Short mmCIF file of C-alpha atoms in Angstrom, two decimals:
data_model
loop_
_atom_site.label_atom_id
_atom_site.label_comp_id
_atom_site.label_asym_id
_atom_site.label_seq_id
_atom_site.Cartn_x
_atom_site.Cartn_y
_atom_site.Cartn_z
CA MET A 1 139.62 60.03 129.71
CA LYS A 2 136.48 59.43 131.67
CA LYS A 3 133.45 61.18 130.33
CA ILE A 4 132.40 63.71 132.94
CA TYR A 5 128.94 65.16 133.11
CA ASN A 6 130.31 68.66 133.52
CA TYR A 7 127.46 70.87 134.51
CA LEU A 8 124.52 69.89 136.62
CA LEU A 9 121.64 72.10 137.62
CA ILE A 10 121.25 71.50 141.32
CA GLY A 11 118.42 73.36 142.96
CA LEU A 12 115.47 71.02 142.79
CA LEU A 13 115.90 70.10 146.42
CA SER A 14 115.84 72.09 149.63
CA ILE A 15 117.03 71.67 153.18
CA THR A 16 114.79 71.84 156.24
CA PHE A 17 112.73 75.05 156.39
CA THR A 18 114.70 76.63 153.55
CA PRO A 19 113.21 77.78 150.22
CA ILE A 20 114.22 75.84 147.13
CA GLU A 21 115.41 78.96 145.32
CA THR A 22 118.14 79.48 147.92
CA PHE A 23 120.17 76.60 146.54
CA ALA A 24 119.46 76.99 142.83
CA GLN A 25 122.92 77.16 141.33
CA THR A 26 124.93 75.63 138.57
CA ILE A 27 127.58 73.25 139.86
CA ASP A 28 130.61 72.19 137.83
CA ALA A 29 130.40 68.50 138.71
CA ASN A 30 133.85 67.74 137.32
CA ARG A 31 135.45 70.31 139.61
CA MET A 32 133.36 69.28 142.61
CA ASN A 33 134.26 65.62 142.13
CA ARG A 34 137.95 66.55 141.79
CA ASP A 35 137.89 68.57 145.01
CA ILE A 36 136.13 65.77 146.89
CA ASN A 37 138.61 63.16 145.65
CA ILE A 38 141.57 65.31 146.69
CA MET A 39 140.13 65.85 150.16
CA GLU A 40 139.38 62.12 150.51
CA ASN A 41 143.02 61.31 149.77
CA ILE A 42 144.26 63.90 152.27
CA LEU A 43 142.01 62.54 155.02
CA SER A 44 143.03 58.97 154.21
CA GLU A 45 146.66 59.94 154.71
CA LEU A 46 145.92 61.84 157.93
CA PHE A 47 144.16 58.82 159.40
CA ARG A 48 146.32 56.03 158.01
CA ALA A 49 146.59 53.49 160.84
CA THR A 50 149.21 51.16 162.24
CA MET A 51 148.19 48.16 164.31
CA VAL A 52 150.34 46.78 167.12
CA SER A 53 149.90 43.28 168.52
CA GLY A 54 150.29 42.36 172.15
CA ASP A 55 153.37 40.17 171.71
CA GLU A 56 156.50 42.28 172.18
CA GLY A 57 155.34 45.20 170.11
CA THR A 58 155.16 43.65 166.65
CA VAL A 59 154.02 46.37 164.27
CA VAL A 60 151.42 45.51 161.68
CA ILE A 61 151.02 48.35 159.19
CA SER A 62 147.97 48.93 157.05
CA GLY A 63 150.01 50.16 154.08
CA ASN A 64 148.15 48.98 151.01
CA SER A 65 144.90 47.46 152.19
CA TYR A 66 143.43 44.49 150.40
CA PHE A 67 140.02 42.82 150.64
CA ARG A 68 138.51 46.21 151.30
CA GLY A 69 134.84 46.84 150.99
CA ASN A 70 134.01 50.49 150.73
CA ASN A 71 136.52 53.32 150.71
CA ASP A 72 138.04 54.24 154.08
CA THR A 73 137.07 57.88 153.47
CA ARG A 74 134.06 59.05 151.51
CA GLY A 75 132.93 62.57 150.69
CA THR A 76 129.43 63.58 149.67
CA TYR A 77 128.09 66.95 148.56
CA LEU A 78 124.62 67.77 149.87
CA PRO A 79 123.11 70.84 148.17
CA GLY A 80 122.35 73.48 150.78
CA PHE A 81 124.15 71.61 153.56
CA GLY A 82 127.71 71.37 152.26
CA ILE A 83 130.20 68.52 152.09
CA ILE A 84 130.38 65.64 154.55
CA PHE A 85 133.46 63.43 154.78
CA MET A 86 133.03 60.12 156.58
CA VAL A 87 136.22 58.51 157.88
CA SER A 88 135.98 54.91 159.01
CA ASN A 89 137.42 53.73 162.31
CA PRO A 90 139.95 50.91 161.67
CA THR A 91 138.93 49.19 164.90
CA ASN A 92 135.43 48.72 163.46
CA LYS A 93 136.70 46.60 160.56
CA GLY A 94 137.63 42.97 160.32
CA PHE A 95 141.22 42.27 159.38
CA TYR A 96 143.67 39.59 158.32
CA VAL A 97 147.17 39.53 159.79
CA ALA A 98 150.25 38.19 158.02
CA SER A 99 152.96 37.65 160.62
CA GLN A 100 155.68 35.32 161.84
CA GLY A 101 155.84 33.58 165.20
CA SER A 102 153.07 33.21 167.71
CA GLY A 103 149.98 35.32 167.24
CA SER A 104 148.18 37.57 169.64
CA SER A 105 144.51 38.27 170.13
CA LYS A 106 145.08 41.80 171.44
CA TYR A 107 145.84 44.65 169.04
CA THR A 108 146.33 48.37 169.47
CA PHE A 109 145.99 50.90 166.65
CA TYR A 110 148.31 53.88 166.09
CA TYR A 111 148.71 56.53 163.42
CA ASP A 112 151.13 55.43 160.72
CA SER A 113 153.62 58.30 160.93
CA ASP A 114 157.37 58.89 161.22
CA SER A 115 156.89 62.09 163.22
CA GLU A 116 157.73 62.44 166.90
CA GLU A 117 154.18 63.34 167.93
CA ASP A 118 152.12 60.97 170.03
CA PRO A 119 150.73 58.43 167.54
CA THR A 120 147.95 57.09 169.77
CA ILE A 121 144.50 57.05 168.20
CA ASP A 122 142.09 58.48 170.74
CA GLU A 123 139.27 61.01 170.89
CA GLU A 124 141.57 63.99 171.43
CA SER A 125 143.99 63.16 168.62
CA ILE A 126 141.17 62.46 166.17
CA THR A 127 139.49 65.78 166.98
CA ASN A 128 142.77 67.67 166.62
CA ARG A 129 143.52 66.09 163.25
CA ILE A 130 140.10 66.99 161.93
CA LYS A 131 140.55 70.57 163.13
CA GLU A 132 143.92 70.80 161.38
CA PHE A 133 142.38 69.42 158.20
CA LEU A 134 139.63 72.04 158.25
CA LYS A 135 142.08 74.87 158.92
CA ASP A 136 144.59 73.78 156.27
CA TYR A 137 142.32 72.51 153.51
CA GLY A 138 138.67 73.37 154.20
CA SER A 139 138.73 76.68 152.35
CA THR A 140 140.28 75.13 149.23
CA ILE A 141 137.02 73.39 148.32
CA GLY A 142 135.37 75.53 145.68
CA GLN A 143 131.75 76.28 144.77
CA LEU A 144 130.35 76.06 148.32
CA SER A 145 128.14 78.92 149.42
CA SER A 146 129.04 80.88 152.56
CA ASN A 147 126.19 79.38 154.58
CA GLU A 148 127.16 75.78 153.78
CA LYS A 149 129.49 73.63 155.89
CA VAL A 150 132.45 71.31 155.64
CA MET A 151 131.96 68.44 158.08
CA VAL A 152 134.17 65.48 158.95
CA ILE A 153 132.64 62.53 160.80
CA TYR A 154 134.91 59.87 162.23
CA GLY A 155 133.65 56.37 162.96
CA SER A 156 129.99 56.57 161.99
CA LYS A 157 128.56 53.24 160.85
CA SER A 158 131.70 52.11 159.09
CA ASN A 159 131.42 49.40 156.49
CA SER A 160 132.31 45.79 157.22
CA GLY A 161 135.13 45.60 154.72
CA VAL A 162 138.14 43.50 155.63
CA LEU A 163 141.65 44.95 155.81
CA TYR A 164 144.87 43.05 155.24
CA TYR A 165 147.84 43.95 157.43
CA ARG A 166 151.46 42.86 157.17
CA VAL A 167 154.22 42.74 159.76
CA SER A 168 156.79 45.50 159.35
CA GLY A 169 159.03 45.47 162.42
CA LYS A 170 158.80 46.33 166.09
CA ARG A 171 157.61 49.27 168.09
CA LEU A 172 156.89 49.95 171.74
CA GLN A 173 153.23 50.03 172.61
CA SER A 174 151.46 51.85 175.39
CA SER A 175 150.00 49.99 178.32
CA GLY A 176 146.33 49.70 179.11
CA GLU A 177 143.26 48.87 177.07
CA GLN A 178 142.41 50.44 173.72
CA GLU A 179 140.11 53.41 174.32
CA GLU A 180 136.53 53.08 173.14
CA ILE A 181 136.22 55.83 170.55
CA PRO A 182 132.82 57.52 170.10
CA VAL A 183 131.51 58.94 166.86
CA ILE A 184 133.25 62.31 166.42
CA SER A 185 132.07 65.11 164.16
CA VAL A 186 133.69 68.48 163.54
CA SER A 187 132.18 71.03 161.18
CA ALA A 188 132.98 74.54 160.04
CA LYS A 189 130.95 77.13 158.18
CA VAL A 190 132.40 78.01 154.81
CA SER A 191 132.22 81.70 155.72
CA ASP A 192 134.44 81.08 158.77
CA LEU A 193 136.92 79.04 156.73
CA ASN A 194 137.15 81.83 154.16
CA ASP A 195 137.65 84.44 156.90
CA TYR A 196 140.47 82.35 158.37
CA ARG A 197 142.11 82.02 154.97
CA SER A 198 141.92 85.78 154.37
CA GLY A 199 143.31 86.58 157.83
CA LYS A 200 140.10 87.98 159.30
CA LEU A 201 140.13 85.16 161.85
CA ASN A 202 143.17 83.71 163.60
CA ALA A 203 143.52 80.01 164.42
CA SER A 204 142.10 80.26 167.94
CA ALA A 205 139.12 82.31 166.75
CA LEU A 206 138.35 79.75 164.05
CA GLU A 207 138.61 76.87 166.53
CA SER A 208 136.13 78.61 168.83
CA ARG A 209 133.61 78.62 165.97
CA LEU A 210 134.01 74.96 165.05
CA ASP A 211 131.10 72.73 165.96
CA VAL A 212 132.54 69.67 167.73
CA ALA A 213 130.29 66.84 168.85
CA THR A 214 130.80 63.31 170.15
CA SER A 215 128.16 60.68 170.63
CA GLU A 216 127.53 57.01 170.65
CA ASP A 217 126.46 55.85 167.23
CA LYS A 218 122.70 55.86 167.75
CA GLU A 219 120.95 52.86 166.32
CA TYR A 220 118.12 53.60 163.91
CA LEU A 221 116.43 50.27 163.28
CA ASP A 222 114.53 51.51 160.23
CA LEU A 223 117.74 52.87 158.66
CA LYS A 224 119.47 49.56 159.35
CA VAL A 225 116.64 47.61 157.73
CA MET A 226 116.76 49.90 154.69
CA GLY A 227 120.51 49.30 154.45
CA ASN A 228 119.88 45.55 154.50
CA ILE A 229 117.35 45.98 151.70
CA PHE A 230 119.94 47.79 149.56
CA GLU A 231 122.52 45.10 150.33
CA THR A 232 120.25 42.19 149.46
CA ALA A 233 118.86 43.79 146.30
CA LEU A 234 122.23 44.90 144.92
CA LYS A 235 123.88 41.55 145.59
CA ASP A 236 121.14 39.48 143.97
CA GLN A 237 121.46 40.76 140.42
CA GLU A 238 121.25 38.41 137.44
CA GLY A 239 123.54 38.33 134.41
CA GLU A 240 125.87 41.20 133.57
CA ALA A 241 125.18 43.82 136.20
CA PHE A 242 126.59 46.19 138.77
CA ARG A 243 126.72 44.46 142.14
CA LEU A 244 127.42 45.62 145.65
CA SER A 245 131.09 45.62 146.65
CA GLY A 246 131.46 45.43 150.42
CA SER A 247 128.52 46.61 152.48
CA VAL A 248 126.26 49.62 152.90
CA SER A 249 127.22 52.42 155.30
CA TYR A 250 124.58 54.78 156.68
CA MET A 251 124.13 57.69 159.02
CA MET A 252 121.43 60.09 160.18
CA LEU A 253 121.89 63.86 159.91
CA GLU A 254 119.36 65.76 161.98
CA ASN A 255 119.16 68.73 159.62
CA PHE A 256 119.23 66.72 156.40
CA GLY A 257 118.00 63.14 156.70
CA ALA A 258 119.30 59.65 155.98
CA LEU A 259 122.56 59.27 154.08
CA TYR A 260 123.62 55.89 152.65
CA SER A 261 126.88 55.16 150.88
CA LEU A 262 128.10 52.10 149.01
CA ASP A 263 130.42 50.83 146.29
CA VAL A 264 129.41 48.79 143.26
CA ARG A 265 131.44 46.90 140.66
CA TYR A 266 130.57 45.56 137.24
CA ASP A 267 130.25 41.78 137.17
CA GLU A 268 130.29 39.74 134.01
CA PHE A 269 127.72 36.95 134.31
CA GLY A 270 127.91 37.04 138.08
CA ARG A 271 131.72 36.93 138.28
CA ALA A 272 133.87 39.80 139.50
CA SER A 273 135.22 41.11 136.21
CA ALA A 274 138.39 43.05 135.51
CA LEU A 275 137.22 43.39 131.93
CA PHE A 276 137.20 47.15 131.72
CA ARG A 277 140.36 47.60 133.74
CA ASN A 278 142.26 46.29 130.72
CA LEU A 279 139.58 46.15 128.07
CA GLU A 280 141.79 46.40 125.01
CA GLY A 281 144.24 43.70 126.09
CA ARG A 282 141.55 41.24 127.05
CA VAL A 283 139.36 41.66 123.98
CA ARG A 284 142.30 41.63 121.57
CA SER A 285 143.78 38.47 123.10
CA GLN A 286 140.39 36.75 122.90
CA ALA A 287 140.04 37.67 119.25
CA LEU A 288 143.52 36.38 118.40
CA ALA A 289 142.91 33.14 120.27
CA GLU A 290 139.66 32.47 118.42
CA LEU A 291 141.14 33.14 114.99
CA THR A 292 144.15 30.95 115.72
CA ALA A 293 141.89 28.13 116.90
CA VAL A 294 140.14 27.98 113.50
CA GLY A 295 143.39 27.97 111.53
CA GLN A 296 143.48 31.65 110.55
CA ALA A 297 146.66 32.62 112.37
CA GLY A 298 148.12 34.19 109.22
CA LYS A 299 145.57 36.98 109.17
CA SER A 300 145.00 37.12 112.91
CA GLU A 301 146.35 40.62 113.45
CA LYS A 302 144.06 42.37 110.97
CA GLU A 303 141.02 40.32 111.89
CA ALA A 304 141.75 40.77 115.57
CA ASP A 305 141.70 44.56 115.16
CA GLN A 306 138.31 44.38 113.53
CA ASN A 307 136.96 41.92 116.08
CA TYR A 308 138.35 44.04 118.88
CA GLU A 309 136.44 47.14 117.78
CA GLU A 310 133.24 45.15 117.41
CA ARG A 311 133.58 43.52 120.81
CA LYS A 312 134.60 46.72 122.52
CA LYS A 313 131.48 48.41 121.20
CA GLU A 314 129.31 45.49 122.30
CA LEU A 315 130.84 45.37 125.77
CA GLU A 316 130.52 49.13 126.23
CA GLN A 317 126.87 48.87 125.26
CA ASN A 318 126.41 46.10 127.83
CA LEU A 319 128.10 48.27 130.44
CA ALA A 320 125.89 51.27 129.64
CA THR A 321 122.80 49.07 129.86
CA ALA A 322 123.93 47.67 133.20
CA TYR A 323 124.50 51.22 134.48
CA ASP A 324 121.03 52.35 133.37
CA ASP A 325 119.56 49.30 135.10
CA LEU A 326 121.49 50.14 138.28
CA VAL A 327 120.08 53.67 138.40
CA SER A 328 116.57 52.50 137.58
CA ASN A 329 116.66 49.74 140.19
CA ILE A 330 117.94 52.01 142.96
CA LYS A 331 115.22 54.56 142.20
CA GLU A 332 112.64 51.80 142.51
CA TYR A 333 114.11 50.51 145.79
CA ILE A 334 113.99 54.04 147.21
CA VAL A 335 110.37 54.62 146.17
CA ASP A 336 109.12 51.15 147.13
CA TYR A 337 110.88 50.81 150.48
CA GLY A 338 111.88 54.36 151.49
CA ARG A 339 108.40 54.87 152.92
CA THR A 340 109.40 52.59 155.82
CA LEU A 341 111.90 55.18 157.14
CA ASN A 342 109.81 56.48 160.02
CA SER A 343 112.82 58.30 161.51
CA LEU A 344 112.66 60.80 158.64
CA GLU A 345 110.53 63.92 158.82
CA ASN A 346 108.60 65.03 155.74
CA ASP A 347 111.04 67.85 155.02
CA GLN A 348 114.09 65.59 155.23
CA PHE A 349 115.78 63.54 152.52
CA LEU A 350 116.82 60.01 151.72
CA LEU A 351 120.10 60.12 149.81
CA LEU A 352 122.16 57.26 148.40
CA SER A 353 125.76 57.95 147.38
CA VAL A 354 127.15 55.33 144.99
CA ASN A 355 130.81 54.98 144.04
CA ILE A 356 131.48 52.90 140.91
CA ASN A 357 134.66 50.85 141.20
CA GLY A 358 136.78 50.66 138.04
CA ARG A 359 137.72 53.03 135.24
CA TYR A 360 135.07 53.38 132.55
CA ASP A 361 134.90 55.83 129.68
CA ASN A 362 131.19 55.94 129.04
CA ILE A 363 129.58 56.11 132.48
CA PRO A 364 130.02 58.34 135.56
CA GLY A 365 132.34 57.32 138.38
CA ARG A 366 130.01 58.44 141.14
CA LEU A 367 126.31 59.20 141.47
CA GLU A 368 123.93 60.39 144.14
CA ILE A 369 120.24 59.52 144.18
CA GLN A 370 117.90 61.35 146.52
CA VAL A 371 114.26 62.02 147.23
CA LYS A 372 112.38 64.08 149.79
CA LYS A 373 110.40 62.10 152.36
CA SER A 374 107.29 64.16 151.58
CA VAL A 375 107.24 62.63 148.08
CA LEU A 376 107.08 59.15 149.60
CA GLU A 377 104.35 60.29 151.99
CA GLN A 378 102.30 61.59 149.06
CA LEU A 379 102.66 58.19 147.39
CA ASP A 380 101.50 56.44 150.56
CA ARG A 381 98.40 58.63 150.74
CA GLY A 382 97.52 58.10 147.10
CA GLN A 383 98.12 61.75 146.21
CA ILE A 384 100.60 60.73 143.48
CA ASP A 385 101.18 57.43 141.71
CA ARG A 386 104.39 55.38 141.59
CA ASP A 387 105.56 56.78 138.27
CA GLU A 388 105.13 60.34 139.53
CA ALA A 389 107.16 59.47 142.62
CA LEU A 390 109.92 57.93 140.49
CA ASN A 391 110.04 61.10 138.39
CA GLN A 392 110.73 63.15 141.53
CA VAL A 393 113.79 61.09 142.47
CA VAL A 394 116.81 63.24 141.60
CA VAL A 395 119.95 61.63 140.14
CA THR A 396 123.22 63.57 140.18
CA GLU A 397 126.10 62.10 138.16
CA TYR A 398 129.79 62.91 138.58
#
């Protein structure tokens, strides 16, 4: 059972023009992480895609996706703002296709569904699915205050992970070119979601209160450069360390600041390691092999048990050290380079959401690291030193 850091005091930060005390509350991180994971899975199912090639309607279904970088859907809790779910657009990813016969360079994406509804992925269908998600599930997320929001953003700065598709049959495709889909965001106030759940608002009344926006994904050069810094730094780690898996996604929220998200994995001496996915089996087999090699096969089982416990402890210590280094390094990257984010106002935040791939008992599965831009400005002006700035970087572990 993964060790969960159950209760976190969140209230050290504030949102634009809002007093810090407003958001001082105790959050059950285990419950919040559970709710976010459930909602991520629901959104992933709602937006599961099917890809159709141009040659006689061959269907290529995403199904289980391999070679993925970051998660297709990621949720992040921002104290005082609410929860943001970012859903990637499948047309923004690279992909491999496993098929028979001649290939095609033209592909069309559809929702992967057996229902009779129109499966076309376009702006209208995306907006409608987000609205249905908010109506059906938005109010089930606990611990949010009434003035916070639940927001779903589709297509914003998706990662460059690669998807693997396989042929699964035939299906008629629509004519015409694939529609260029803008970035779509739909948000609802928690108070409105609760009123809808209790019957105070009907469906049409709730929809009229939803904030729906579409826009081209505005390019922020300074945010892009900062993302490249994170990518370079987290890939170039020496020895046993957590390294970047996939690429860094980012977005700008006008009433919060810059939000980055990424996945990391534990590498053993620079190699992608499945060590902790099956720790016991791997360590025990290594111990048995070593004892057999020196002619001690007769007492291998007992010695292997002892060696296993010793190695497990050593490897867990190495993992914990690598995790501490990861947190420390990210804090330093934020303090040393976050000052270059000129798009941020002093009362906005730089937040990095990190998902840790794998199942580990002694470290969190997700963490968020954030700092207010004003702290970085104070460092620039010499009003505080580097250590003081590092101490004001807030780490939240789930």
